[in-house]
mmCIF file of C-alpha atoms and ligand atoms in Angstrom:
data_model
loop_
_atom_site.group_PDB
_atom_site.id
_atom_site.type_symbol
_atom_site.label_atom_id
_atom_site.label_comp_id
_atom_site.label_asym_id
_atom_site.label_seq_id
_atom_site.Cartn_x
_atom_site.Cartn_y
_atom_site.Cartn_z
ATOM 1 C CA MET A 35 -0.061 0.009 -0.014
ATOM 2 C CA ARG A 36 1.291 3.475 -0.771
ATOM 3 C CA GLU A 37 2.560 5.510 2.215
ATOM 4 C CA GLY A 38 3.514 9.184 2.421
ATOM 5 C CA VAL A 39 6.038 10.238 5.090
ATOM 6 C CA GLY A 40 7.075 13.710 6.406
ATOM 7 C CA THR A 41 9.418 14.846 9.035
ATOM 8 C CA SER A 42 9.363 18.356 10.539
ATOM 9 C CA HIS A 43 10.325 20.392 13.545
ATOM 10 C CA PRO A 44 8.782 22.991 15.767
ATOM 11 C CA ASN A 45 9.864 26.530 15.700
ATOM 12 C CA ILE A 46 10.059 29.227 18.284
ATOM 13 C CA ALA A 47 9.050 32.795 17.460
ATOM 14 C CA PHE A 48 11.298 35.664 18.489
ATOM 15 C CA ILE A 49 8.688 38.092 17.288
ATOM 16 C CA LYS A 50 5.272 36.543 17.856
ATOM 17 C CA TYR A 51 2.305 36.250 15.588
ATOM 18 C CA TRP A 52 -0.738 37.165 17.621
ATOM 19 C CA GLY A 53 -3.955 38.134 15.895
ATOM 20 C CA LYS A 54 -5.297 37.558 12.344
ATOM 21 C CA LYS A 55 -5.791 39.926 9.499
ATOM 22 C CA CYS A 56 -8.143 37.373 7.780
ATOM 23 C CA GLU A 57 -9.611 34.489 9.824
ATOM 24 C CA GLU A 58 -10.842 32.611 6.786
ATOM 25 C CA GLU A 59 -7.497 32.553 5.054
ATOM 26 C CA ASN A 60 -5.593 32.449 8.292
ATOM 27 C CA ILE A 61 -3.418 35.399 7.505
ATOM 28 C CA PRO A 62 -1.475 36.876 10.443
ATOM 29 C CA MET A 63 -2.077 40.368 11.589
ATOM 30 C CA ASN A 64 1.695 41.026 11.951
ATOM 31 C CA GLY A 65 4.906 39.666 10.618
ATOM 32 C CA SER A 66 6.913 37.097 12.743
ATOM 33 C CA VAL A 67 10.501 35.833 12.993
ATOM 34 C CA SER A 68 11.429 32.405 14.295
ATOM 35 C CA GLN A 69 14.074 29.749 14.660
ATOM 36 C CA THR A 70 13.340 26.213 13.551
ATOM 37 C CA LEU A 71 14.272 23.741 16.298
ATOM 38 C CA GLY A 72 16.187 20.973 14.616
ATOM 39 C CA ARG A 73 16.546 18.762 17.740
ATOM 40 C CA MET A 74 12.811 18.549 18.282
ATOM 41 C CA CYS A 75 11.057 16.462 15.707
ATOM 42 C CA THR A 76 7.745 15.141 14.564
ATOM 43 C CA GLU A 77 7.376 12.183 12.055
ATOM 44 C CA THR A 78 4.097 11.632 10.267
ATOM 45 C CA SER A 79 2.891 8.948 7.830
ATOM 46 C CA VAL A 80 -0.238 8.888 5.677
ATOM 47 C CA VAL A 81 -1.996 5.929 4.116
ATOM 48 C CA HIS A 82 -5.420 5.350 2.627
ATOM 49 C CA THR A 83 -7.868 3.649 4.928
ATOM 50 C CA GLU A 84 -8.425 -0.062 4.280
ATOM 51 C CA ASP A 85 -11.697 -0.057 6.073
ATOM 52 C CA ASP A 86 -14.928 1.348 5.002
ATOM 53 C CA VAL A 87 -14.654 4.499 7.075
ATOM 54 C CA GLN A 88 -15.635 7.969 5.999
ATOM 55 C CA ASP A 89 -13.528 10.030 8.414
ATOM 56 C CA ASP A 90 -9.859 10.853 8.249
ATOM 57 C CA LEU A 91 -8.276 9.421 11.373
ATOM 58 C CA ILE A 92 -5.159 10.394 13.214
ATOM 59 C CA SER A 93 -3.213 8.754 16.072
ATOM 60 C CA TYR A 94 -0.562 10.375 18.248
ATOM 61 C CA GLY A 95 2.185 7.977 19.321
ATOM 62 C CA GLU A 96 0.596 4.813 20.592
ATOM 63 C CA SER A 97 -2.804 6.325 21.157
ATOM 64 C CA GLU A 98 -6.025 5.122 19.519
ATOM 65 C CA PRO A 99 -7.004 6.911 16.285
ATOM 66 C CA THR A 100 -9.393 9.832 16.590
ATOM 67 C CA LYS A 101 -11.033 12.148 13.897
ATOM 68 C CA VAL A 102 -8.593 14.693 12.572
ATOM 69 C CA ASP A 103 -8.963 18.217 14.104
ATOM 70 C CA LEU A 104 -9.903 21.375 12.129
ATOM 71 C CA LYS A 105 -6.297 22.501 11.559
ATOM 72 C CA ALA A 106 -5.282 19.246 9.880
ATOM 73 C CA SER A 107 -8.590 18.907 8.060
ATOM 74 C CA ARG A 108 -7.949 22.306 6.304
ATOM 75 C CA VAL A 109 -4.619 21.061 4.968
ATOM 76 C CA ILE A 110 -6.104 17.658 3.935
ATOM 77 C CA LYS A 111 -8.920 19.616 2.071
ATOM 78 C CA TYR A 112 -6.332 21.473 -0.007
ATOM 79 C CA PHE A 113 -4.665 18.297 -1.098
ATOM 80 C CA ARG A 114 -8.108 16.681 -1.918
ATOM 81 C CA GLU A 115 -8.974 19.718 -4.086
ATOM 82 C CA ILE A 116 -5.877 19.535 -6.168
ATOM 83 C CA THR A 117 -5.799 15.725 -6.506
ATOM 84 C CA GLY A 118 -9.493 14.877 -6.549
ATOM 85 C CA ASP A 119 -8.916 12.104 -3.975
ATOM 86 C CA ARG A 120 -11.979 11.244 -1.905
ATOM 87 C CA LYS A 121 -10.825 8.295 0.134
ATOM 88 C CA ALA A 122 -10.404 8.609 3.842
ATOM 89 C CA LEU A 123 -6.849 8.783 5.284
ATOM 90 C CA VAL A 124 -5.167 7.262 8.246
ATOM 91 C CA ILE A 125 -2.496 9.453 9.783
ATOM 92 C CA ARG A 126 0.139 8.370 12.324
ATOM 93 C CA THR A 127 2.226 10.956 13.968
ATOM 94 C CA LYS A 128 4.865 10.881 16.863
ATOM 95 C CA SER A 129 6.988 13.595 18.320
ATOM 96 C CA ASN A 130 10.064 13.433 20.620
ATOM 97 C CA PHE A 131 8.666 16.145 22.845
ATOM 98 C CA PRO A 132 5.303 16.712 24.842
ATOM 99 C CA ALA A 133 2.381 18.049 22.776
ATOM 100 C CA CYS A 134 -0.164 20.722 23.420
ATOM 101 C CA CYS A 135 1.612 22.664 26.163
ATOM 102 C CA GLY A 136 3.015 25.605 24.286
ATOM 103 C CA LEU A 137 5.895 23.777 22.774
ATOM 104 C CA ALA A 138 4.819 24.605 19.247
ATOM 105 C CA SER A 139 3.405 21.132 18.631
ATOM 106 C CA SER A 140 0.919 22.329 16.107
ATOM 107 C CA ALA A 141 3.595 24.042 13.982
ATOM 108 C CA SER A 142 5.625 20.848 13.951
ATOM 109 C CA GLY A 143 2.484 18.516 13.538
ATOM 110 C CA ILE A 144 0.905 20.558 10.675
ATOM 111 C CA SER A 145 4.087 21.119 8.705
ATOM 112 C CA ALA A 146 4.944 17.321 9.040
ATOM 113 C CA LEU A 147 1.472 16.572 7.842
ATOM 114 C CA VAL A 148 1.930 18.847 4.760
ATOM 115 C CA LEU A 149 5.169 17.144 3.839
ATOM 116 C CA ALA A 150 3.559 13.639 4.348
ATOM 117 C CA LEU A 151 0.663 14.583 2.091
ATOM 118 C CA ASP A 152 2.960 16.100 -0.533
ATOM 119 C CA ASP A 153 4.808 12.814 -0.532
ATOM 120 C CA PHE A 154 1.812 10.646 -0.440
ATOM 121 C CA TYR A 155 0.118 12.370 -3.455
ATOM 122 C CA ARG A 156 3.421 12.909 -5.264
ATOM 123 C CA THR A 157 2.451 16.488 -5.780
ATOM 124 C CA ARG A 158 6.009 17.853 -5.290
ATOM 125 C CA LEU A 159 4.757 21.369 -4.548
ATOM 126 C CA PRO A 160 7.362 24.140 -4.284
ATOM 127 C CA ARG A 161 8.493 25.032 -0.770
ATOM 128 C CA GLU A 162 6.723 28.385 -0.886
ATOM 129 C CA LEU A 163 3.421 26.819 -1.642
ATOM 130 C CA LEU A 164 3.923 24.039 0.990
ATOM 131 C CA SER A 165 4.536 26.892 3.480
ATOM 132 C CA SER A 166 1.297 28.592 2.376
ATOM 133 C CA VAL A 167 -0.686 25.347 2.633
ATOM 134 C CA ALA A 168 0.677 24.823 6.145
ATOM 135 C CA ARG A 169 -0.420 28.380 7.014
ATOM 136 C CA MET A 170 -4.020 27.422 6.115
ATOM 137 C CA GLY A 171 -3.813 24.860 8.910
ATOM 138 C CA SER A 172 -1.906 26.817 11.459
ATOM 139 C CA ALA A 173 -0.006 30.016 10.600
ATOM 140 C CA SER A 174 3.069 29.259 12.854
ATOM 141 C CA ALA A 175 3.453 25.989 10.933
ATOM 142 C CA ALA A 176 4.283 27.931 7.721
ATOM 143 C CA ARG A 177 7.571 28.810 9.335
ATOM 144 C CA SER A 178 8.532 25.176 9.987
ATOM 145 C CA LEU A 179 8.728 24.471 6.294
ATOM 146 C CA HIS A 180 12.206 26.144 6.419
ATOM 147 C CA SER A 181 15.237 25.589 8.537
ATOM 148 C CA GLY A 182 17.272 28.231 10.372
ATOM 149 C CA ILE A 183 15.876 31.679 10.914
ATOM 150 C CA VAL A 184 12.570 32.341 9.239
ATOM 151 C CA HIS A 185 10.593 35.499 8.526
ATOM 152 C CA MET A 186 6.978 35.260 7.767
ATOM 153 C CA GLN A 187 5.302 38.518 6.742
ATOM 154 C CA SER A 188 1.853 37.320 5.653
ATOM 155 C CA THR A 189 1.146 34.234 3.531
ATOM 156 C CA HIS A 190 4.308 32.133 3.847
ATOM 157 C CA GLY A 191 7.665 31.765 5.635
ATOM 158 C CA GLU A 192 11.065 32.702 4.068
ATOM 159 C CA HIS A 193 14.444 31.549 5.177
ATOM 160 C CA VAL A 194 16.471 34.548 6.106
ATOM 161 C CA GLY A 195 19.731 33.026 7.504
ATOM 162 C CA GLU A 196 21.491 30.918 10.030
ATOM 163 C CA TRP A 197 23.060 31.900 13.397
ATOM 164 C CA GLU A 198 25.374 28.960 14.023
ATOM 165 C CA GLU A 199 26.285 29.920 17.537
ATOM 166 C CA LEU A 200 22.663 30.120 18.756
ATOM 167 C CA ARG A 201 21.516 27.533 21.226
ATOM 168 C CA ILE A 202 18.069 26.911 22.445
ATOM 169 C CA PHE A 203 16.416 24.721 25.090
ATOM 170 C CA ALA A 204 12.859 24.280 26.330
ATOM 171 C CA VAL A 205 12.127 24.425 29.981
ATOM 172 C CA VAL A 206 9.111 22.239 30.798
ATOM 173 C CA VAL A 207 7.119 23.334 33.832
ATOM 174 C CA SER A 208 3.832 21.695 32.963
ATOM 175 C CA SER A 209 2.666 19.060 30.582
ATOM 176 C CA ALA A 210 -0.951 19.885 30.950
ATOM 177 C CA GLN A 211 -2.929 20.872 27.855
ATOM 178 C CA LYS A 212 -3.412 24.639 27.533
ATOM 179 C CA ARG A 213 -6.832 25.881 28.427
ATOM 180 C CA VAL A 214 -7.197 28.543 25.837
ATOM 181 C CA GLY A 215 -5.934 27.490 22.345
ATOM 182 C CA SER A 216 -3.946 30.122 20.433
ATOM 183 C CA THR A 217 -6.607 30.619 17.743
ATOM 184 C CA GLU A 218 -9.268 31.344 20.435
ATOM 185 C CA GLY A 219 -6.804 33.388 22.469
ATOM 186 C CA MET A 220 -5.976 35.614 19.539
ATOM 187 C CA ARG A 221 -9.566 36.112 18.740
ATOM 188 C CA CYS A 222 -10.252 37.303 22.293
ATOM 189 C CA THR A 223 -7.208 39.531 22.506
ATOM 190 C CA SER A 224 -7.915 41.328 19.120
ATOM 191 C CA ARG A 225 -11.509 41.954 20.157
ATOM 192 C CA THR A 226 -10.953 43.153 23.622
ATOM 193 C CA SER A 227 -7.414 44.387 24.399
ATOM 194 C CA SER A 228 -6.452 48.094 23.919
ATOM 195 C CA LEU A 229 -2.863 47.157 24.565
ATOM 196 C CA PHE A 230 -3.086 44.908 21.511
ATOM 197 C CA GLN A 231 -3.897 47.969 19.391
ATOM 198 C CA LYS A 232 -0.792 49.638 20.785
ATOM 199 C CA ARG A 233 1.188 46.491 19.924
ATOM 200 C CA GLN A 234 0.340 46.908 16.247
ATOM 201 C CA GLU A 235 1.893 50.443 16.146
ATOM 202 C CA GLY A 236 5.371 49.063 17.161
ATOM 203 C CA VAL A 237 5.674 45.443 16.229
ATOM 204 C CA GLU A 238 6.804 45.849 12.538
ATOM 205 C CA LYS A 239 9.554 48.280 13.644
ATOM 206 C CA ARG A 240 10.700 45.758 16.208
ATOM 207 C CA LEU A 241 10.714 43.093 13.602
ATOM 208 C CA GLU A 242 12.988 45.140 11.350
ATOM 209 C CA ARG A 243 15.325 45.805 14.415
ATOM 210 C CA ILE A 244 15.593 42.083 15.266
ATOM 211 C CA LEU A 245 16.318 41.085 11.617
ATOM 212 C CA GLU A 246 19.122 43.693 11.645
ATOM 213 C CA ALA A 247 20.550 42.394 15.025
ATOM 214 C CA ILE A 248 20.391 38.867 13.620
ATOM 215 C CA ARG A 249 22.169 39.815 10.460
ATOM 216 C CA GLU A 250 24.867 41.592 12.460
ATOM 217 C CA LYS A 251 24.923 38.922 15.174
ATOM 218 C CA ARG A 252 24.432 41.497 17.978
ATOM 219 C CA PHE A 253 23.251 39.075 20.674
ATOM 220 C CA ARG A 254 22.551 41.709 23.399
ATOM 221 C CA GLU A 255 20.082 43.587 21.246
ATOM 222 C CA PHE A 256 18.560 40.448 19.840
ATOM 223 C CA ALA A 257 17.969 38.929 23.258
ATOM 224 C CA LEU A 258 16.341 42.175 24.684
ATOM 225 C CA ILE A 259 13.921 42.294 21.760
ATOM 226 C CA VAL A 260 13.148 38.565 22.106
ATOM 227 C CA MET A 261 12.176 39.156 25.841
ATOM 228 C CA GLN A 262 10.270 42.358 25.178
ATOM 229 C CA ASP A 263 8.265 40.726 22.488
ATOM 230 C CA SER A 264 7.277 37.763 24.538
ATOM 231 C CA ASN A 265 6.517 39.971 27.527
ATOM 232 C CA GLU A 266 4.296 42.177 25.274
ATOM 233 C CA MET A 267 2.321 39.303 23.786
ATOM 234 C CA HIS A 268 1.656 37.925 27.266
ATOM 235 C CA ALA A 269 0.718 41.420 28.516
ATOM 236 C CA CYS A 270 -1.826 41.670 25.648
ATOM 237 C CA CYS A 271 -3.159 38.250 26.778
ATOM 238 C CA ALA A 272 -3.549 39.516 30.322
ATOM 239 C CA ASP A 273 -5.254 42.681 29.065
ATOM 240 C CA SER A 274 -7.790 40.631 27.153
ATOM 241 C CA PHE A 275 -11.269 40.118 28.608
ATOM 242 C CA PRO A 276 -11.676 37.674 30.099
ATOM 243 C CA PRO A 277 -7.916 37.741 30.707
ATOM 244 C CA ILE A 278 -5.826 34.898 29.348
ATOM 245 C CA PHE A 279 -2.860 33.644 31.458
ATOM 246 C CA TYR A 280 -0.612 31.184 29.671
ATOM 247 C CA MET A 281 2.398 31.683 32.004
ATOM 248 C CA ASN A 282 2.267 30.344 35.627
ATOM 249 C CA ASP A 283 4.451 30.874 38.714
ATOM 250 C CA ARG A 284 7.084 28.486 37.462
ATOM 251 C CA SER A 285 7.257 30.247 34.121
ATOM 252 C CA ARG A 286 7.840 33.486 36.014
ATOM 253 C CA ASP A 287 10.686 31.724 37.895
ATOM 254 C CA ILE A 288 12.313 31.170 34.455
ATOM 255 C CA VAL A 289 11.984 34.906 33.723
ATOM 256 C CA GLU A 290 13.595 35.742 37.081
ATOM 257 C CA LYS A 291 16.361 33.242 36.618
ATOM 258 C CA ILE A 292 17.275 34.656 33.235
ATOM 259 C CA HIS A 293 17.398 38.209 34.618
ATOM 260 C CA GLU A 294 19.692 37.018 37.297
ATOM 261 C CA LEU A 295 21.979 35.302 34.796
ATOM 262 C CA ASN A 296 21.983 38.567 32.837
ATOM 263 C CA SER A 297 22.874 40.764 35.757
ATOM 264 C CA ASP A 298 26.476 41.567 34.488
ATOM 265 C CA GLU A 299 26.138 40.691 30.756
ATOM 266 C CA VAL A 300 23.124 39.665 28.580
ATOM 267 C CA ILE A 301 23.869 36.041 27.899
ATOM 268 C CA ALA A 302 20.380 34.579 27.540
ATOM 269 C CA ALA A 303 16.767 35.308 26.757
ATOM 270 C CA TYR A 304 13.460 33.666 27.515
ATOM 271 C CA THR A 305 10.398 33.483 25.358
ATOM 272 C CA PHE A 306 7.026 31.887 25.790
ATOM 273 C CA ASP A 307 4.413 30.865 23.355
ATOM 274 C CA ALA A 308 0.765 30.073 24.193
ATOM 275 C CA GLY A 309 1.627 27.960 27.195
ATOM 276 C CA PRO A 310 3.628 27.879 30.431
ATOM 277 C CA ASN A 311 6.734 26.265 29.113
ATOM 278 C CA GLY A 312 9.557 28.477 28.219
ATOM 279 C CA PHE A 313 12.299 28.497 25.605
ATOM 280 C CA VAL A 314 15.706 29.809 26.608
ATOM 281 C CA VAL A 315 18.025 31.196 23.925
ATOM 282 C CA THR A 316 21.750 31.654 24.368
ATOM 283 C CA LEU A 317 25.007 31.359 22.545
ATOM 284 C CA GLU A 318 27.275 28.370 22.385
ATOM 285 C CA PRO A 319 29.988 29.722 24.857
ATOM 286 C CA HIS A 320 27.300 30.319 27.623
ATOM 287 C CA TYR A 321 25.167 27.200 26.868
ATOM 288 C CA GLU A 322 26.435 24.901 29.596
ATOM 289 C CA ARG A 323 26.319 27.563 32.260
ATOM 290 C CA VAL A 324 22.812 28.617 31.335
ATOM 291 C CA ARG A 325 21.482 25.040 30.897
ATOM 292 C CA ARG A 326 22.827 24.018 34.301
ATOM 293 C CA ALA A 327 21.254 26.978 35.996
ATOM 294 C CA PHE A 328 18.001 25.405 35.126
ATOM 295 C CA ALA A 329 18.734 21.573 35.097
ATOM 296 C CA ASP A 330 20.470 21.748 38.462
ATOM 297 C CA HIS A 331 17.556 23.569 40.063
ATOM 298 C CA GLY A 332 14.718 21.131 39.342
ATOM 299 C CA PHE A 333 13.685 22.236 35.908
ATOM 300 C CA SER A 334 13.081 19.771 33.189
ATOM 301 C CA VAL A 335 15.074 20.796 30.117
ATOM 302 C CA ILE A 336 14.757 19.597 26.515
ATOM 303 C CA GLU A 337 17.461 20.430 23.994
ATOM 304 C CA ALA A 338 15.882 22.144 21.048
ATOM 305 C CA LEU A 339 18.726 23.729 18.999
HETATM 306 C C1 DP6 B 621 2.113 32.318 20.466
HETATM 307 O O1 DP6 B 621 0.046 29.193 14.742
HETATM 308 O O2 DP6 B 621 -0.941 28.064 16.817
HETATM 309 O O3 DP6 B 621 2.938 30.550 19.167
HETATM 310 O O4 DP6 B 621 -2.752 30.008 13.169
HETATM 311 O O5 DP6 B 621 -4.602 29.870 14.810
HETATM 312 O O6 DP6 B 621 -3.145 27.811 14.358
HETATM 313 P P1 DP6 B 621 -3.228 29.332 14.407
HETATM 314 O O7 DP6 B 621 -2.268 29.885 15.532
HETATM 315 P P2 DP6 B 621 -0.794 29.323 16.005
HETATM 316 O O8 DP6 B 621 -0.354 30.500 16.872
HETATM 317 C C2 DP6 B 621 0.954 30.601 17.267
HETATM 318 C C3 DP6 B 621 1.053 31.717 18.381
HETATM 319 C C4 DP6 B 621 2.366 31.801 19.049
HETATM 320 C C5 DP6 B 621 3.304 32.857 18.347
HETATM 321 C C6 DP6 B 621 3.974 32.344 17.108
HETATM 322 O O9 DP6 B 621 4.308 31.180 17.056
HETATM 323 O O10 DP6 B 621 4.304 33.238 16.244
#
């Protein structure tokens, strides 16, 4: 039986996408910049169902298959439209990191699914289009179709370079599923937060500044922007009504620890997506010291880059 396979990675946003210009097409309100996390990985396979079932089914790791969710179904719909295929699919996917807790699992999952479907249908779509198709499922997934540092302005991601010395690890403080999904969270923030309106006035300028800092490998400036952007996104969430709190007390311990480590010189940055788990970004020469500051103090650490 024919099988399609795809392997992809999560990415962590240095400038966060939060809010949509167009819900139907899933176009982000603002540009974003990310790093693809090569050491974290999702593998996905796709086959046609052998049984007489109508629904597309997906199983995560060893779990029983369930109906695919909305994000995955939008991607499948695209491939059905261009190939005319009507048969139900069975998708198997596994990741080497915990899902659904703000570790960008949807980016990794959707981008791996896009690659598996492209392989399954032998469509061989160009990267830019694959990235656009991933966006239809989940906009952050569009960035995972590229390695290294990726800039996404509106419809698809573009590789903008590599920063070889950059090292990143995730700090897992909870494996509980997030209570407010990012799609729903963005909707609430853009409707109710006045701070979010203010964010729109400055975020593109900040994006330009970080791209320049990355190009010129100015870590201090880069790290300060990364932390400010994460703080601003979470402040907008807290300013939403009802307020959304992704970070918890342990997440705030991560923030404090980084500011402590940075007291003489900026050697690391934290950033949080829509969940309590953090990502710590540093440079190779400081990696061991920064990692130990967490690992030796009861935090669970996952190497990401
Ligand atoms: C906080 O890409 O999960 O991680 O497009 O609705 O699926 P949808 O949202 P999603 O949102 C990601 C939000 C973020 C920031 C980022 O990755 O840029």
